[in-house]
Coordinates of C-alpha atoms in Angstrom, one line a residue:
M280 CA 27.5 72.4 40.4
V281 CA 28.4 71.5 36.8
M282 CA 31.9 72.0 35.6
Q283 CA 32.5 72.6 32.0
S284 CA 35.3 71.0 30.1
P285 CA 38.4 73.4 29.9
E286 CA 39.2 74.9 26.6
R287 CA 42.0 73.4 24.6
A288 CA 45.1 75.7 24.8
P289 CA 46.1 77.1 21.4
D290 CA 49.0 75.1 19.9
F291 CA 52.2 76.7 18.7
T292 CA 55.7 75.6 17.7
L293 CA 59.0 77.3 18.9
T294 CA 62.6 76.3 19.3
D295 CA 63.6 74.9 22.6
H296 CA 66.8 75.6 24.5
T297 CA 68.5 72.6 22.8
G298 CA 67.7 73.9 19.3
R299 CA 64.8 71.5 18.7
S300 CA 61.5 72.5 17.2
V301 CA 58.9 71.9 19.9
S302 CA 55.1 72.2 19.9
L303 CA 52.7 72.4 22.7
H304 CA 51.0 69.2 21.5
D305 CA 54.2 67.4 22.1
F306 CA 53.3 67.5 25.9
R307 CA 49.9 66.0 25.6
G308 CA 48.9 64.0 28.7
K309 CA 51.0 66.4 30.9
L310 CA 49.9 69.4 32.8
V311 CA 51.9 72.2 31.1
L312 CA 52.6 75.5 33.0
L313 CA 53.5 78.2 30.5
Y314 CA 55.4 81.2 31.8
F315 CA 56.3 84.2 29.7
G316 CA 59.5 85.8 30.8
Y317 CA 63.1 86.6 29.8
T318 CA 66.6 85.7 31.1
F319 CA 67.7 89.4 31.6
C320 CA 64.7 89.9 33.9
P321 CA 66.0 91.3 37.1
D322 CA 63.4 90.3 39.7
V323 CA 60.0 88.8 38.8
C324 CA 61.2 86.1 36.4
P325 CA 63.8 84.5 38.7
T326 CA 61.5 84.7 41.7
T327 CA 58.8 83.0 39.7
M328 CA 61.1 80.4 38.3
A329 CA 62.4 79.6 41.7
E330 CA 58.9 79.2 43.1
L331 CA 58.1 76.8 40.2
A332 CA 61.2 74.9 41.0
K333 CA 60.2 74.6 44.6
A334 CA 56.6 73.4 43.6
M335 CA 58.3 70.7 41.3
E336 CA 60.3 69.5 44.2
L337 CA 57.2 69.4 46.5
L338 CA 55.5 67.3 43.9
G339 CA 58.1 64.5 44.1
K340 CA 57.5 61.7 41.7
K341 CA 54.3 63.4 40.4
A342 CA 56.5 66.1 39.0
D343 CA 56.9 63.8 36.0
Q344 CA 53.4 64.7 35.1
V345 CA 54.1 68.4 34.8
Q346 CA 56.1 70.4 32.2
V347 CA 57.2 73.9 33.0
I348 CA 57.9 76.0 30.0
M349 CA 59.3 79.5 29.8
I350 CA 58.5 81.3 26.6
S351 CA 61.0 84.2 26.2
V352 CA 59.5 87.6 25.4
D353 CA 63.0 88.9 24.6
P354 CA 64.1 86.7 21.5
A355 CA 66.7 89.2 20.5
R356 CA 68.8 88.3 23.5
D357 CA 67.4 84.9 24.7
T358 CA 69.2 82.5 22.4
P359 CA 68.8 78.8 22.9
E360 CA 72.2 78.7 24.6
K361 CA 71.3 81.5 27.0
L362 CA 67.8 79.8 27.8
A363 CA 69.6 76.5 28.4
E364 CA 71.7 78.0 31.0
Y365 CA 68.9 80.0 32.6
V366 CA 66.0 77.5 32.9
T367 CA 68.1 74.4 33.8
H368 CA 69.6 76.5 36.7
F369 CA 66.2 76.4 38.3
H370 CA 65.2 72.8 37.5
P371 CA 66.6 70.2 35.0
S372 CA 63.2 69.5 33.5
F373 CA 62.3 73.1 32.7
L374 CA 62.2 74.1 29.0
G375 CA 63.0 77.4 27.6
L376 CA 61.4 78.4 24.2
T377 CA 62.2 81.2 21.7
G378 CA 61.4 82.2 18.2
T379 CA 61.2 85.1 16.0
P380 CA 59.8 88.4 17.4
D381 CA 56.7 87.9 15.2
E382 CA 56.3 84.4 16.5
I383 CA 56.5 85.4 20.1
A384 CA 54.1 88.2 19.6
Q385 CA 51.5 85.9 18.0
I386 CA 51.7 83.4 20.7
A387 CA 51.6 86.0 23.4
A388 CA 48.5 87.5 21.8
L389 CA 46.9 84.0 21.8
Y390 CA 47.3 83.7 25.5
G391 CA 46.4 87.4 26.3
I392 CA 50.0 88.2 27.3
F393 CA 51.1 91.8 27.0
Y394 CA 54.8 92.9 27.0
E395 CA 56.8 95.8 25.7
K396 CA 60.4 96.8 25.4
Q397 CA 61.4 99.6 27.8
E398 CA 64.5 101.4 27.1
G399 CA 67.0 101.5 30.1
T400 CA 70.4 103.1 30.5
E401 CA 73.5 102.2 28.6
A402 CA 74.6 100.3 31.6
T403 CA 71.5 98.3 32.2
G404 CA 70.2 97.9 28.7
Y405 CA 66.5 97.5 28.0
L406 CA 63.8 95.7 30.1
V407 CA 60.8 94.0 28.8

């Protein structure tokens, strides 16, 4: 069986949870796990982030070769400060990225990610 070389992931630049401008190419040489989610997500996002944190722990020293990045699909609420609190709760090496709604939509489209805002109640706010 002949395996073809993988395609290069589309590059992008967003703001990380410390306020720095970060590009995908900054992590050249590492395995990057991109996750699209948001901090107000009630179930799937925290469960997935916990599973990724568990995987990082199982990797031990090899975890240094992996970078988990969560790209927020809710930039209106996910400020860098909110992302910092959220992603580092799961693992200190995780990065949270945000940008303008247009930047997030363009990057999500590049990666085939669909999301949409769903209005909730006044008490719950909206879901994505």
